[in-house]
PDB file of C-alpha atoms in Angstrom:
ATOM      1  CA  MET G   1      99.571  64.364 119.556  1.00  0.00           C
ATOM      2  CA  HIS G   2      97.676  62.136 117.019  1.00  0.00           C
ATOM      3  CA  ILE G   3      94.197  62.931 116.468  1.00  0.00           C
ATOM      4  CA  SER G   4      92.076  60.136 115.240  1.00  0.00           C
ATOM      5  CA  ARG G   5      90.319  60.471 111.843  1.00  0.00           C
ATOM      6  CA  HIS G   6      86.938  59.337 113.582  1.00  0.00           C
ATOM      7  CA  PHE G   7      87.281  62.269 116.115  1.00  0.00           C
ATOM      8  CA  VAL G   8      87.803  64.828 113.203  1.00  0.00           C
ATOM      9  CA  ASP G   9      84.876  63.528 111.445  1.00  0.00           C
ATOM     10  CA  ARG G  10      82.655  63.857 114.432  1.00  0.00           C
ATOM     11  CA  VAL G  11      83.852  67.357 115.092  1.00  0.00           C
ATOM     12  CA  VAL G  12      83.219  68.425 111.480  1.00  0.00           C
ATOM     13  CA  LYS G  13      79.663  66.709 111.634  1.00  0.00           C
ATOM     14  CA  HIS G  14      78.649  68.667 114.645  1.00  0.00           C
ATOM     15  CA  ILE G  15      80.013  71.935 113.220  1.00  0.00           C
ATOM     16  CA  MET G  16      77.916  71.258 110.050  1.00  0.00           C
ATOM     17  CA  LEU G  17      74.896  70.502 112.170  1.00  0.00           C
ATOM     18  CA  ALA G  18      75.359  73.670 114.212  1.00  0.00           C
ATOM     19  CA  LEU G  19      75.758  75.889 111.103  1.00  0.00           C
ATOM     20  CA  ALA G  20      72.575  74.218 109.588  1.00  0.00           C
ATOM     21  CA  THR G  21      70.676  74.761 112.631  1.00  0.00           C
ATOM     22  CA  LEU G  22      71.853  78.403 112.931  1.00  0.00           C
ATOM     23  CA  SER G  23      70.706  79.008 109.386  1.00  0.00           C
ATOM     24  CA  LEU G  24      67.355  77.678 110.115  1.00  0.00           C
ATOM     25  CA  LEU G  25      67.186  79.788 113.288  1.00  0.00           C
ATOM     26  CA  ILE G  26      67.939  82.873 111.413  1.00  0.00           C
ATOM     27  CA  LEU G  27      65.176  82.136 108.965  1.00  0.00           C
ATOM     28  CA  VAL G  28      62.744  81.601 111.865  1.00  0.00           C
ATOM     29  CA  LEU G  29      63.754  84.869 113.501  1.00  0.00           C
ATOM     30  CA  ILE G  30      63.389  86.788 110.254  1.00  0.00           C
ATOM     31  CA  ALA G  31      59.912  85.357 109.721  1.00  0.00           C
ATOM     32  CA  LEU G  32      58.828  86.041 113.351  1.00  0.00           C
ATOM     33  CA  TYR G  33      60.048  89.608 113.047  1.00  0.00           C
ATOM     34  CA  ILE G  34      58.254  90.364 109.801  1.00  0.00           C
ATOM     35  CA  PHE G  35      55.012  88.729 110.927  1.00  0.00           C
ATOM     36  CA  ARG G  36      55.265  90.714 114.207  1.00  0.00           C
ATOM     37  CA  GLU G  37      55.697  94.037 112.425  1.00  0.00           C
ATOM     38  CA  ALA G  38      52.885  93.129 109.939  1.00  0.00           C
ATOM     39  CA  TRP G  39      50.293  92.102 112.502  1.00  0.00           C
ATOM     40  CA  PRO G  40      49.239  95.471 113.427  1.00  0.00           C
ATOM     41  CA  ALA G  41      47.935  95.904 109.895  1.00  0.00           C
ATOM     42  CA  PHE G  42      46.084  92.705 109.660  1.00  0.00           C
ATOM     43  CA  LYS G  43      44.491  93.466 113.091  1.00  0.00           C
ATOM     44  CA  GLU G  44      43.402  97.042 112.339  1.00  0.00           C
ATOM     45  CA  LEU G  45      42.356  96.561 108.622  1.00  0.00           C
ATOM     46  CA  GLY G  46      41.480  92.872 108.423  1.00  0.00           C
ATOM     47  CA  LEU G  47      40.591  91.793 104.813  1.00  0.00           C
ATOM     48  CA  SER G  48      40.369  95.290 103.744  1.00  0.00           C
ATOM     49  CA  VAL G  49      44.140  95.295 103.370  1.00  0.00           C
ATOM     50  CA  PHE G  50      43.285  93.428 100.249  1.00  0.00           C
ATOM     51  CA  ASP G  51      41.213  96.401  98.625  1.00  0.00           C
ATOM     52  CA  ASP G  52      42.209  97.768  95.403  1.00  0.00           C
ATOM     53  CA  LYS G  53      42.774 101.394  96.568  1.00  0.00           C
ATOM     54  CA  TRP G  54      46.181 102.547  97.554  1.00  0.00           C
ATOM     55  CA  TYR G  55      46.211 106.241  98.749  1.00  0.00           C
ATOM     56  CA  PRO G  56      48.286 106.466 101.998  1.00  0.00           C
ATOM     57  CA  SER G  57      47.437 110.128 102.156  1.00  0.00           C
ATOM     58  CA  ARG G  58      43.676 109.413 102.437  1.00  0.00           C
ATOM     59  CA  GLU G  59      44.544 106.286 104.702  1.00  0.00           C
ATOM     60  CA  ALA G  60      43.540 103.857 101.972  1.00  0.00           C
ATOM     61  CA  TYR G  61      45.760 100.954 102.245  1.00  0.00           C
ATOM     62  CA  GLY G  62      44.655  98.275  99.611  1.00  0.00           C
ATOM     63  CA  ILE G  63      47.438  96.255  98.279  1.00  0.00           C
ATOM     64  CA  MET G  64      45.493  94.269  95.606  1.00  0.00           C
ATOM     65  CA  THR G  65      46.974  96.367  92.833  1.00  0.00           C
ATOM     66  CA  MET G  66      50.343  95.577  93.727  1.00  0.00           C
ATOM     67  CA  ILE G  67      49.470  91.899  94.099  1.00  0.00           C
ATOM     68  CA  VAL G  68      48.000  91.916  90.518  1.00  0.00           C
ATOM     69  CA  GLY G  69      51.000  93.810  89.196  1.00  0.00           C
ATOM     70  CA  THR G  70      53.379  91.191  90.768  1.00  0.00           C
ATOM     71  CA  ILE G  71      51.358  88.236  89.383  1.00  0.00           C
ATOM     72  CA  VAL G  72      50.985  89.703  85.824  1.00  0.00           C
ATOM     73  CA  SER G  73      54.723  90.672  85.474  1.00  0.00           C
ATOM     74  CA  THR G  74      55.918  87.278  86.735  1.00  0.00           C
ATOM     75  CA  THR G  75      53.362  85.465  84.510  1.00  0.00           C
ATOM     76  CA  LEU G  76      54.510  87.465  81.565  1.00  0.00           C
ATOM     77  CA  ALA G  77      58.228  86.612  82.302  1.00  0.00           C
ATOM     78  CA  LEU G  78      57.508  82.850  82.579  1.00  0.00           C
ATOM     79  CA  PHE G  79      55.718  83.197  79.202  1.00  0.00           C
ATOM     80  CA  PHE G  80      58.909  84.591  77.552  1.00  0.00           C
ATOM     81  CA  ALA G  81      61.419  82.731  79.633  1.00  0.00           C
ATOM     82  CA  VAL G  82      60.168  79.106  79.836  1.00  0.00           C
ATOM     83  CA  PRO G  83      60.235  78.187  76.020  1.00  0.00           C
ATOM     84  CA  LEU G  84      63.469  80.118  75.610  1.00  0.00           C
ATOM     85  CA  SER G  85      65.208  78.440  78.734  1.00  0.00           C
ATOM     86  CA  ILE G  86      64.056  74.934  77.883  1.00  0.00           C
ATOM     87  CA  GLY G  87      65.211  75.379  74.218  1.00  0.00           C
ATOM     88  CA  CYS G  88      68.622  76.695  75.528  1.00  0.00           C
ATOM     89  CA  ALA G  89      68.853  73.759  77.992  1.00  0.00           C
ATOM     90  CA  LEU G  90      68.186  71.278  75.095  1.00  0.00           C
ATOM     91  CA  PHE G  91      70.572  72.961  72.913  1.00  0.00           C
ATOM     92  CA  LEU G  92      73.354  72.746  75.566  1.00  0.00           C
ATOM     93  CA  ALA G  93      72.532  69.235  76.633  1.00  0.00           C
ATOM     94  CA  GLU G  94      71.780  67.557  73.347  1.00  0.00           C
ATOM     95  CA  VAL G  95      72.328  69.489  70.246  1.00  0.00           C
ATOM     96  CA  ALA G  96      75.583  71.742  70.762  1.00  0.00           C
ATOM     97  CA  PRO G  97      78.908  70.320  69.961  1.00  0.00           C
ATOM     98  CA  PRO G  98      81.154  70.206  73.193  1.00  0.00           C
ATOM     99  CA  GLN G  99      83.225  73.096  72.071  1.00  0.00           C
ATOM    100  CA  VAL G 100      80.222  75.386  71.637  1.00  0.00           C
ATOM    101  CA  ALA G 101      78.530  74.161  74.748  1.00  0.00           C
ATOM    102  CA  GLN G 102      81.703  74.962  76.812  1.00  0.00           C
ATOM    103  CA  VAL G 103      81.435  78.588  75.685  1.00  0.00           C
ATOM    104  CA  ALA G 104      77.622  78.974  75.632  1.00  0.00           C
ATOM    105  CA  ARG G 105      77.096  77.543  79.185  1.00  0.00           C
ATOM    106  CA  PRO G 106      79.382  80.075  81.065  1.00  0.00           C
ATOM    107  CA  ALA G 107      77.915  82.842  78.949  1.00  0.00           C
ATOM    108  CA  VAL G 108      74.308  81.949  80.259  1.00  0.00           C
ATOM    109  CA  GLU G 109      75.423  81.545  83.748  1.00  0.00           C
ATOM    110  CA  LEU G 110      77.046  84.861  83.566  1.00  0.00           C
ATOM    111  CA  LEU G 111      73.726  86.535  83.436  1.00  0.00           C
ATOM    112  CA  VAL G 112      73.126  85.576  87.164  1.00  0.00           C
ATOM    113  CA  GLY G 113      76.140  87.819  88.101  1.00  0.00           C
ATOM    114  CA  ILE G 114      74.888  90.968  86.549  1.00  0.00           C
ATOM    115  CA  PRO G 115      73.382  93.459  89.063  1.00  0.00           C
ATOM    116  CA  SER G 116      69.619  93.830  88.764  1.00  0.00           C
ATOM    117  CA  VAL G 117      69.997  97.741  88.563  1.00  0.00           C
ATOM    118  CA  VAL G 118      72.101  97.125  85.308  1.00  0.00           C
ATOM    119  CA  TYR G 119      69.026  95.222  83.875  1.00  0.00           C
ATOM    120  CA  GLY G 120      66.911  97.990  84.945  1.00  0.00           C
ATOM    121  CA  MET G 121      69.084 100.618  83.365  1.00  0.00           C
ATOM    122  CA  VAL G 122      69.346  98.622  80.120  1.00  0.00           C
ATOM    123  CA  GLY G 123      65.491  98.332  80.085  1.00  0.00           C
ATOM    124  CA  VAL G 124      64.840 102.089  80.858  1.00  0.00           C
ATOM    125  CA  VAL G 125      67.416 103.093  78.035  1.00  0.00           C
ATOM    126  CA  PHE G 126      66.770 100.663  75.223  1.00  0.00           C
ATOM    127  CA  LEU G 127      63.624  98.673  75.813  1.00  0.00           C
ATOM    128  CA  SER G 128      61.262 101.222  77.171  1.00  0.00           C
ATOM    129  CA  PRO G 129      61.657 103.543  74.067  1.00  0.00           C
ATOM    130  CA  ILE G 130      61.084 100.739  71.824  1.00  0.00           C
ATOM    131  CA  ILE G 131      57.838  99.694  73.593  1.00  0.00           C
ATOM    132  CA  ALA G 132      56.603 103.328  73.628  1.00  0.00           C
ATOM    133  CA  ASP G 133      57.139 103.611  69.944  1.00  0.00           C
ATOM    134  CA  ILE G 134      55.096 100.288  69.478  1.00  0.00           C
ATOM    135  CA  SER G 135      52.257 101.242  71.767  1.00  0.00           C
ATOM    136  CA  GLY G 136      52.068 104.967  71.045  1.00  0.00           C
ATOM    137  CA  GLN G 137      51.711 105.847  74.615  1.00  0.00           C
ATOM    138  CA  GLY G 138      53.679 107.071  77.741  1.00  0.00           C
ATOM    139  CA  SER G 139      57.332 106.416  78.232  1.00  0.00           C
ATOM    140  CA  GLY G 140      57.184 102.707  77.697  1.00  0.00           C
ATOM    141  CA  SER G 141      57.673 101.866  81.340  1.00  0.00           C
ATOM    142  CA  SER G 142      55.204  99.035  81.392  1.00  0.00           C
ATOM    143  CA  VAL G 143      54.102  95.517  82.485  1.00  0.00           C
ATOM    144  CA  LEU G 144      55.564  94.382  78.999  1.00  0.00           C
ATOM    145  CA  ALA G 145      59.020  95.846  79.699  1.00  0.00           C
ATOM    146  CA  ALA G 146      58.956  94.415  83.180  1.00  0.00           C
ATOM    147  CA  GLY G 147      58.126  90.974  81.919  1.00  0.00           C
ATOM    148  CA  ILE G 148      60.917  90.945  79.285  1.00  0.00           C
ATOM    149  CA  VAL G 149      63.469  92.257  81.889  1.00  0.00           C
ATOM    150  CA  LEU G 150      62.343  89.577  84.313  1.00  0.00           C
ATOM    151  CA  ALA G 151      62.492  86.810  81.621  1.00  0.00           C
ATOM    152  CA  ILE G 152      66.181  87.592  80.918  1.00  0.00           C
ATOM    153  CA  MET G 153      66.958  87.579  84.667  1.00  0.00           C
ATOM    154  CA  ILE G 154      65.415  84.241  85.328  1.00  0.00           C
ATOM    155  CA  LEU G 155      66.616  82.429  82.064  1.00  0.00           C
ATOM    156  CA  PRO G 156      70.004  81.262  83.607  1.00  0.00           C
ATOM    157  CA  THR G 157      68.025  79.737  86.665  1.00  0.00           C
ATOM    158  CA  VAL G 158      65.625  77.779  84.696  1.00  0.00           C
ATOM    159  CA  THR G 159      68.240  76.874  81.954  1.00  0.00           C
ATOM    160  CA  SER G 160      70.753  75.501  84.435  1.00  0.00           C
ATOM    161  CA  ILE G 161      68.342  73.279  86.294  1.00  0.00           C
ATOM    162  CA  SER G 162      66.588  72.081  83.256  1.00  0.00           C
ATOM    163  CA  GLU G 163      69.847  71.122  81.568  1.00  0.00           C
ATOM    164  CA  ASP G 164      71.036  69.317  84.812  1.00  0.00           C
ATOM    165  CA  GLY G 165      67.740  67.260  84.608  1.00  0.00           C
ATOM    166  CA  LEU G 166      68.277  66.458  80.991  1.00  0.00           C
ATOM    167  CA  ARG G 167      71.780  65.343  81.599  1.00  0.00           C
ATOM    168  CA  ALA G 168      70.630  63.164  84.358  1.00  0.00           C
ATOM    169  CA  VAL G 169      68.344  61.064  82.099  1.00  0.00           C
ATOM    170  CA  PRO G 170      70.137  57.630  81.610  1.00  0.00           C
ATOM    171  CA  ARG G 171      71.852  57.261  78.269  1.00  0.00           C
ATOM    172  CA  ALA G 172      70.145  54.006  77.793  1.00  0.00           C
ATOM    173  CA  TYR G 173      66.699  55.749  77.480  1.00  0.00           C
ATOM    174  CA  LYS G 174      68.075  57.779  74.436  1.00  0.00           C
ATOM    175  CA  ASP G 175      70.083  54.812  72.895  1.00  0.00           C
ATOM    176  CA  ALA G 176      66.810  52.499  73.196  1.00  0.00           C
ATOM    177  CA  SER G 177      64.573  55.210  71.468  1.00  0.00           C
ATOM    178  CA  LEU G 178      67.195  55.812  68.545  1.00  0.00           C
ATOM    179  CA  ALA G 179      67.505  52.012  68.244  1.00  0.00           C
ATOM    180  CA  LEU G 180      63.903  51.653  67.642  1.00  0.00           C
ATOM    181  CA  GLY G 181      63.984  54.095  64.758  1.00  0.00           C
ATOM    182  CA  ALA G 182      62.889  57.308  66.348  1.00  0.00           C
ATOM    183  CA  THR G 183      64.478  60.634  65.064  1.00  0.00           C
ATOM    184  CA  ARG G 184      66.504  62.859  67.321  1.00  0.00           C
ATOM    185  CA  TRP G 185      63.560  65.263  67.814  1.00  0.00           C
ATOM    186  CA  GLN G 186      61.139  62.431  68.533  1.00  0.00           C
ATOM    187  CA  THR G 187      63.548  61.138  71.160  1.00  0.00           C
ATOM    188  CA  ILE G 188      63.858  64.646  72.769  1.00  0.00           C
ATOM    189  CA  TRP G 189      60.121  65.205  72.751  1.00  0.00           C
ATOM    190  CA  HIS G 190      58.820  61.751  73.796  1.00  0.00           C
ATOM    191  CA  VAL G 191      61.656  60.483  75.844  1.00  0.00           C
ATOM    192  CA  LEU G 192      64.061  63.098  77.267  1.00  0.00           C
ATOM    193  CA  LEU G 193      61.438  65.904  78.240  1.00  0.00           C
ATOM    194  CA  PRO G 194      59.084  63.521  79.887  1.00  0.00           C
ATOM    195  CA  ALA G 195      62.022  61.790  81.813  1.00  0.00           C
ATOM    196  CA  ALA G 196      63.331  65.181  83.041  1.00  0.00           C
ATOM    197  CA  ARG G 197      59.919  66.428  83.780  1.00  0.00           C
ATOM    198  CA  SER G 198      60.486  66.991  87.544  1.00  0.00           C
ATOM    199  CA  SER G 199      63.535  68.924  87.093  1.00  0.00           C
ATOM    200  CA  ILE G 200      62.054  71.224  84.501  1.00  0.00           C
ATOM    201  CA  VAL G 201      59.038  71.828  86.718  1.00  0.00           C
ATOM    202  CA  ALA G 202      61.387  72.675  89.663  1.00  0.00           C
ATOM    203  CA  ALA G 203      63.290  75.051  87.514  1.00  0.00           C
ATOM    204  CA  VAL G 204      60.127  76.934  86.461  1.00  0.00           C
ATOM    205  CA  ILE G 205      59.016  77.157  90.104  1.00  0.00           C
ATOM    206  CA  LEU G 206      62.373  78.350  91.281  1.00  0.00           C
ATOM    207  CA  GLY G 207      62.343  80.941  88.489  1.00  0.00           C
ATOM    208  CA  LEU G 208      59.113  82.101  89.476  1.00  0.00           C
ATOM    209  CA  GLY G 209      60.177  82.617  93.001  1.00  0.00           C
ATOM    210  CA  ARG G 210      63.201  84.656  91.653  1.00  0.00           C
ATOM    211  CA  ALA G 211      61.045  86.678  89.552  1.00  0.00           C
ATOM    212  CA  ILE G 212      58.427  87.486  92.414  1.00  0.00           C
ATOM    213  CA  GLY G 213      61.343  88.735  94.718  1.00  0.00           C
ATOM    214  CA  GLU G 214      62.900  91.155  92.147  1.00  0.00           C
ATOM    215  CA  THR G 215      62.906  94.765  93.258  1.00  0.00           C
ATOM    216  CA  MET G 216      65.243  97.227  91.705  1.00  0.00           C
ATOM    217  CA  ALA G 217      64.878  96.430  88.040  1.00  0.00           C
ATOM    218  CA  MET G 218      61.024  96.472  88.351  1.00  0.00           C
ATOM    219  CA  MET G 219      60.944  99.732  89.939  1.00  0.00           C
ATOM    220  CA  MET G 220      62.849 101.080  87.000  1.00  0.00           C
ATOM    221  CA  VAL G 221      60.976  99.560  84.097  1.00  0.00           C
ATOM    222  CA  ILE G 222      57.335  98.860  85.206  1.00  0.00           C
ATOM    223  CA  GLY G 223      56.285 102.505  85.779  1.00  0.00           C
ATOM    224  CA  ASN G 224      55.683 102.100  89.649  1.00  0.00           C
ATOM    225  CA  SER G 225      52.146 103.123  89.481  1.00  0.00           C
ATOM    226  CA  PRO G 226      49.741 101.541  91.910  1.00  0.00           C
ATOM    227  CA  GLN G 227      46.951 100.705  89.628  1.00  0.00           C
ATOM    228  CA  PHE G 228      45.466  97.803  87.801  1.00  0.00           C
ATOM    229  CA  PRO G 229      47.065  97.286  84.490  1.00  0.00           C
ATOM    230  CA  HIS G 230      44.401  96.909  81.660  1.00  0.00           C
ATOM    231  CA  SER G 231      46.849  95.889  79.031  1.00  0.00           C
ATOM    232  CA  ILE G 232      50.589  94.985  78.753  1.00  0.00           C
ATOM    233  CA  PHE G 233      51.530  98.426  77.867  1.00  0.00           C
ATOM    234  CA  ASP G 234      50.003  99.849  81.102  1.00  0.00           C
ATOM    235  CA  SER G 235      52.268 100.776  84.093  1.00  0.00           C
ATOM    236  CA  ALA G 236      51.736  98.941  87.314  1.00  0.00           C
ATOM    237  CA  ARG G 237      53.540  98.444  90.734  1.00  0.00           C
ATOM    238  CA  THR G 238      54.833  95.293  92.390  1.00  0.00           C
ATOM    239  CA  LEU G 239      54.724  94.335  96.119  1.00  0.00           C
ATOM    240  CA  THR G 240      58.551  94.642  96.344  1.00  0.00           C
ATOM    241  CA  GLY G 241      58.528  98.073  94.389  1.00  0.00           C
ATOM    242  CA  ASN G 242      55.851  99.325  96.819  1.00  0.00           C
ATOM    243  CA  ILE G 243      57.853  98.474  99.802  1.00  0.00           C
ATOM    244  CA  ALA G 244      61.122  99.970  98.334  1.00  0.00           C
ATOM    245  CA  ALA G 245      59.270 103.134  97.102  1.00  0.00           C
ATOM    246  CA  GLU G 246      57.706 104.173 100.465  1.00  0.00           C
ATOM    247  CA  ILE G 247      59.456 102.418 103.468  1.00  0.00           C
ATOM    248  CA  ALA G 248      61.804 105.382 103.800  1.00  0.00           C
ATOM    249  CA  HIS G 249      58.888 107.860 104.752  1.00  0.00           C
ATOM    250  CA  ALA G 250      56.190 105.485 105.960  1.00  0.00           C
ATOM    251  CA  THR G 251      55.124 105.729 109.691  1.00  0.00           C
ATOM    252  CA  GLY G 252      52.345 104.155 111.747  1.00  0.00           C
ATOM    253  CA  LEU G 253      49.834 102.107 109.924  1.00  0.00           C
ATOM    254  CA  HIS G 254      51.324 102.985 106.697  1.00  0.00           C
ATOM    255  CA  ALA G 255      54.553 101.123 107.688  1.00  0.00           C
ATOM    256  CA  ASP G 256      52.623  98.199 109.196  1.00  0.00           C
ATOM    257  CA  VAL G 257      50.996  97.630 105.582  1.00  0.00           C
ATOM    258  CA  LEU G 258      54.413  97.634 104.020  1.00  0.00           C
ATOM    259  CA  TRP G 259      55.417  95.044 106.510  1.00  0.00           C
ATOM    260  CA  ALA G 260      52.271  93.072 105.490  1.00  0.00           C
ATOM    261  CA  CYS G 261      53.446  93.258 101.931  1.00  0.00           C
ATOM    262  CA  GLY G 262      56.809  91.798 103.082  1.00  0.00           C
ATOM    263  CA  ALA G 263      54.917  88.961 104.892  1.00  0.00           C
ATOM    264  CA  LEU G 264      52.927  88.122 101.853  1.00  0.00           C
ATOM    265  CA  LEU G 265      56.038  88.040  99.729  1.00  0.00           C
ATOM    266  CA  PHE G 266      57.826  85.922 102.268  1.00  0.00           C
ATOM    267  CA  ILE G 267      55.016  83.367 102.238  1.00  0.00           C
ATOM    268  CA  MET G 268      54.955  83.322  98.442  1.00  0.00           C
ATOM    269  CA  VAL G 269      58.646  82.918  97.821  1.00  0.00           C
ATOM    270  CA  LEU G 270      59.140  80.442 100.607  1.00  0.00           C
ATOM    271  CA  GLY G 271      56.335  78.243  99.279  1.00  0.00           C
ATOM    272  CA  LEU G 272      57.497  78.545  95.811  1.00  0.00           C
ATOM    273  CA  ASN G 273      60.966  77.602  96.781  1.00  0.00           C
ATOM    274  CA  THR G 274      59.907  74.670  98.821  1.00  0.00           C
ATOM    275  CA  LEU G 275      57.689  73.318  95.949  1.00  0.00           C
ATOM    276  CA  GLY G 276      60.571  73.815  93.536  1.00  0.00           C
ATOM    277  CA  ILE G 277      63.070  71.643  95.830  1.00  0.00           C
ATOM    278  CA  LEU G 278      60.402  68.986  96.392  1.00  0.00           C
ATOM    279  CA  ALA G 279      59.746  68.736  92.764  1.00  0.00           C
ATOM    280  CA  TYR G 280      63.433  68.648  91.849  1.00  0.00           C
ATOM    281  CA  ARG G 281      63.889  65.796  94.386  1.00  0.00           C
ATOM    282  CA  GLY G 282      60.783  64.009  93.060  1.00  0.00           C
ATOM    283  CA  LYS G 283      59.024  64.312  96.399  1.00  0.00           C
ATOM    284  CA  ILE G 284      55.841  65.500  94.985  1.00  0.00           C
ATOM    285  CA  GLY G 285      53.752  64.215  92.180  1.00  0.00           C
ATOM    286  CA  LEU G 286      52.760  66.155  89.122  1.00  0.00           C
ATOM    287  CA  PRO G 287      49.283  66.574  87.695  1.00  0.00           C
ATOM    288  CA  TRP G 288      50.367  64.720  84.420  1.00  0.00           C
ATOM    289  CA  SER G 289      52.241  61.814  86.021  1.00  0.00           C
ATOM    290  CA  ARG G 290      49.251  59.352  85.025  1.00  0.00           C
ATOM    291  CA  GLY G 291      49.401  57.754  88.419  1.00  0.00           C
ATOM    292  CA  LYS G 292      53.052  57.020  88.430  1.00  0.00           C
ATOM    293  CA  SER G 293      55.038  57.821  91.556  1.00  0.00           C
ATOM    294  CA  ALA G 294      57.646  60.680  91.447  1.00  0.00           C
ATOM    295  CA  LYS G 295      60.314  58.031  92.174  1.00  0.00           C
ATOM    296  CA  GLY G 296      59.594  56.301  88.853  1.00  0.00           C
ATOM    297  CA  ARG G 297      60.700  59.495  87.010  1.00  0.00           C
ATOM    298  CA  VAL G 298      64.215  60.799  86.495  1.00  0.00           C
ATOM    299  CA  SER G 299      64.710  64.038  88.251  1.00  0.00           C
TER     300      SER G 299
END
């Protein structure tokens, strides 16, 4: 029996729609379950859940130290990763010969496939002792170690998306700049980077979301101590590390507060990923757009 091509297209279309709807439904169900489990903590503790004291044995469940640890470690990771990633993207897109780029690009992308526990192990064995020698204190497990490990982990994400944005810039932009007498560096700085601005911002936002959600490597290199870090050589604890370290033996309100940490992480990561996707598609304006619409820029 002959089946028309139009019929097959309609069937495939409905299957894709069903799968997309199922994915959205799963996300909604996960969100509802997380917030249902977290609600008793917010109901009983209120804003005190954001206090700076975490002593479950004394019924003190303030998660502010973990929030600060997460923010500091991810900010430090971006400080290291963003210049290196953008430089790597520029090298692959504009500077490297094709033969070199064909080797270097898969090498950078290969970093995504390395398990996070391997990054953590390398950080504990090689990085932490070096930091301990530099700081002269402790084992070297610190915010600095966490920032460096996170920077390496998010480097391929930021590099790949930034490179895609640079390659999407029309060739005519570059040719016109060079024809006017600009050097290669002037063309990169004044033409290519501004034109690919949306993609680069999206890459940084998505890399930030990746860093916030990291767990195992952070537990291994940050020291996992629920305290405020007063310097980059101090230990700390992230929200993800707090959940992983204590969920196995937590009960009652203790477990509810850990679910509250999960709810906060869910909101942070979902919001960052949404912003990154919108920035990549040019759907949101950027602070330095000088009144130009997002559609007027290459993304």
